[in-house]
Amino acid sequence: LAHKFGVQNFVFASSSSVYGGSKSTFFSEEENVDNPVSPYAATKKACELLAYTYHHLYKLNVSGLRFFTVYGPRGRPDMAPFKFVDRVSRGVEIQKFGDGTSSRDYTFISDIVGGVIRSIDRPYPYQLFNLGKGNGTSLNEFISIVEKHTEKKAVIRQLPDQPGDVPYTCASVEKARILLGYEAEVSFDEGIRRTVDWYRTTQSDDSSDEVPTETPEIQPSGLSRSPSWAQIVSRSAIISK
């Protein structure tokens, strides 16, 4: 369709998951990512290959954006930032996998949006870009920051590491900085503060006869994408997955 309608610049979302179990301090777009460690990562790698093929055949300008763990207001309820804020705020148990040293490069939604806009405005024949913060946050630090901004103590259930979870992600954003002018501006501490503020505002706007429903998780999930639940009723809208 992009070729048929003469789209000048095709931008799509990839993921940091393509890096799998990379041992690099900073994940670079130049790394070989031919060995994904999850079905999700495999689909993202496949998208990058298909996008290159269409660029080659039809000379499309294509940019693939490898997002690093996006979070913030209205974020996915099955992801750890929303899940932890929600559960710690309500005194519900959270699950901590491993010793807490696993680390993720969490990127606030406004920084991701800024990167997307910049990539749309700056077409390239075919490029892949990391969009991340450029530094990681450990699970232990993550829980402490959530406790700080919710002003609640987390109820933690300690569990072993999950098979398939990568221990570390951190983006090299030098290429995006040079070619897109991209720079993440929101620290993880500030991003969680904004997320908690949004969460509290949303909760205070809930109608009195609507109560969030809790059901067991299908799979344990600390930093993974395993299915979960969360239901926040805001006026007449239900924010869900």
Tab-separated table of N, CA and C in Angstrom, residues 12-19 33 36 38-52 64-67 76 126 128 225:
chain	number	residue	atom	x	y	z
A	12	PHE	N	8.026	2.181	10.996
A	12	PHE	CA	7.335	1.113	11.718
A	12	PHE	C	8.027	0.836	13.050
A	13	ALA	N	7.301	0.196	13.950
A	13	ALA	CA	7.802	-0.104	15.289
A	13	ALA	C	8.425	-1.489	15.326
A	14	SER	N	9.697	-1.545	15.686
A	14	SER	CA	10.351	-2.799	16.012
A	14	SER	C	10.523	-2.831	17.525
A	15	SER	N	11.485	-3.566	18.030
A	15	SER	CA	11.606	-3.730	19.476
A	15	SER	C	13.032	-4.056	19.887
A	16	SER	N	13.394	-3.653	21.100
A	16	SER	CA	14.692	-4.025	21.665
A	16	SER	C	14.791	-5.529	21.874
A	17	SER	N	13.665	-6.230	21.829
A	17	SER	CA	13.674	-7.685	22.015
A	17	SER	C	14.505	-8.399	20.956
A	18	VAL	N	14.729	-7.756	19.811
A	18	VAL	CA	15.512	-8.410	18.758
A	18	VAL	C	16.952	-8.667	19.213
A	19	TYR	N	17.414	-7.943	20.233
A	19	TYR	CA	18.794	-8.117	20.702
A	19	TYR	C	18.975	-9.373	21.549
A	33	VAL	N	21.521	-9.713	14.928
A	33	VAL	CA	20.341	-10.100	15.712
A	33	VAL	C	19.616	-11.273	15.042
A	36	PRO	N	16.943	-14.677	17.658
A	36	PRO	CA	15.965	-14.222	18.661
A	36	PRO	C	15.689	-15.302	19.700
A	38	SER	N	12.836	-15.344	21.662
A	38	SER	CA	11.405	-15.468	21.937
A	38	SER	C	10.633	-15.336	20.635
A	39	PRO	N	9.415	-15.887	20.562
A	39	PRO	CA	8.593	-15.720	19.356
A	39	PRO	C	8.337	-14.251	19.036
A	40	TYR	N	8.123	-13.440	20.076
A	40	TYR	CA	7.879	-12.005	19.860
A	40	TYR	C	9.072	-11.361	19.150
A	41	ALA	N	10.276	-11.641	19.643
A	41	ALA	CA	11.472	-11.080	19.028
A	41	ALA	C	11.624	-11.552	17.587
A	42	ALA	N	11.283	-12.814	17.333
A	42	ALA	CA	11.376	-13.363	15.982
A	42	ALA	C	10.446	-12.625	15.019
A	43	THR	N	9.238	-12.275	15.487
A	43	THR	CA	8.308	-11.548	14.609
A	43	THR	C	8.830	-10.149	14.297
A	44	LYS	N	9.480	-9.515	15.274
A	44	LYS	CA	10.024	-8.175	15.032
A	44	LYS	C	11.196	-8.223	14.060
A	45	LYS	N	12.043	-9.221	14.202
A	45	LYS	CA	13.139	-9.393	13.248
A	45	LYS	C	12.583	-9.648	11.854
A	46	ALA	N	11.523	-10.456	11.762
A	46	ALA	CA	10.893	-10.728	10.466
A	46	ALA	C	10.349	-9.442	9.837
A	47	CYS	N	9.769	-8.575	10.658
A	47	CYS	CA	9.260	-7.290	10.141
A	47	CYS	C	10.391	-6.453	9.553
A	48	GLU	N	11.538	-6.446	10.232
A	48	GLU	CA	12.675	-5.682	9.722
A	48	GLU	C	13.146	-6.233	8.375
A	49	LEU	N	13.155	-7.555	8.236
A	49	LEU	CA	13.569	-8.169	6.972
A	49	LEU	C	12.576	-7.865	5.851
A	50	LEU	N	11.284	-7.976	6.148
A	50	LEU	CA	10.269	-7.664	5.145
A	50	LEU	C	10.348	-6.205	4.710
A	51	ALA	N	10.560	-5.314	5.690
A	51	ALA	CA	10.653	-3.894	5.372
A	51	ALA	C	11.836	-3.622	4.447
A	52	TYR	N	12.955	-4.300	4.710
A	52	TYR	CA	14.111	-4.119	3.827
A	52	TYR	C	13.805	-4.618	2.414
A	64	GLY	N	12.910	1.650	10.727
A	64	GLY	CA	12.399	0.784	11.782
A	64	GLY	C	12.902	1.274	13.125
A	65	LEU	N	11.999	1.431	14.078
A	65	LEU	CA	12.341	1.990	15.383
A	65	LEU	C	12.307	0.893	16.438
A	66	ARG	N	13.447	0.616	17.016
A	66	ARG	CA	13.530	-0.402	18.064
A	66	ARG	C	13.247	0.251	19.422
A	67	PHE	N	12.006	0.112	19.871
A	67	PHE	CA	11.586	0.712	21.127
A	67	PHE	C	12.162	-0.069	22.309
A	76	ARG	N	0.342	-0.013	28.728
A	76	ARG	CA	-0.231	-1.355	28.718
A	76	ARG	C	-0.315	-1.915	30.131
A	126	TYR	N	16.825	3.235	4.003
A	126	TYR	CA	16.496	2.160	4.943
A	126	TYR	C	17.406	2.305	6.146
A	128	LEU	N	17.595	1.506	10.677
A	128	LEU	CA	17.059	1.035	11.953
A	128	LEU	C	17.601	1.945	13.048
A	225	ARG	N	6.217	-10.061	29.369
A	225	ARG	CA	4.983	-9.639	28.722
A	225	ARG	C	3.888	-10.674	28.920
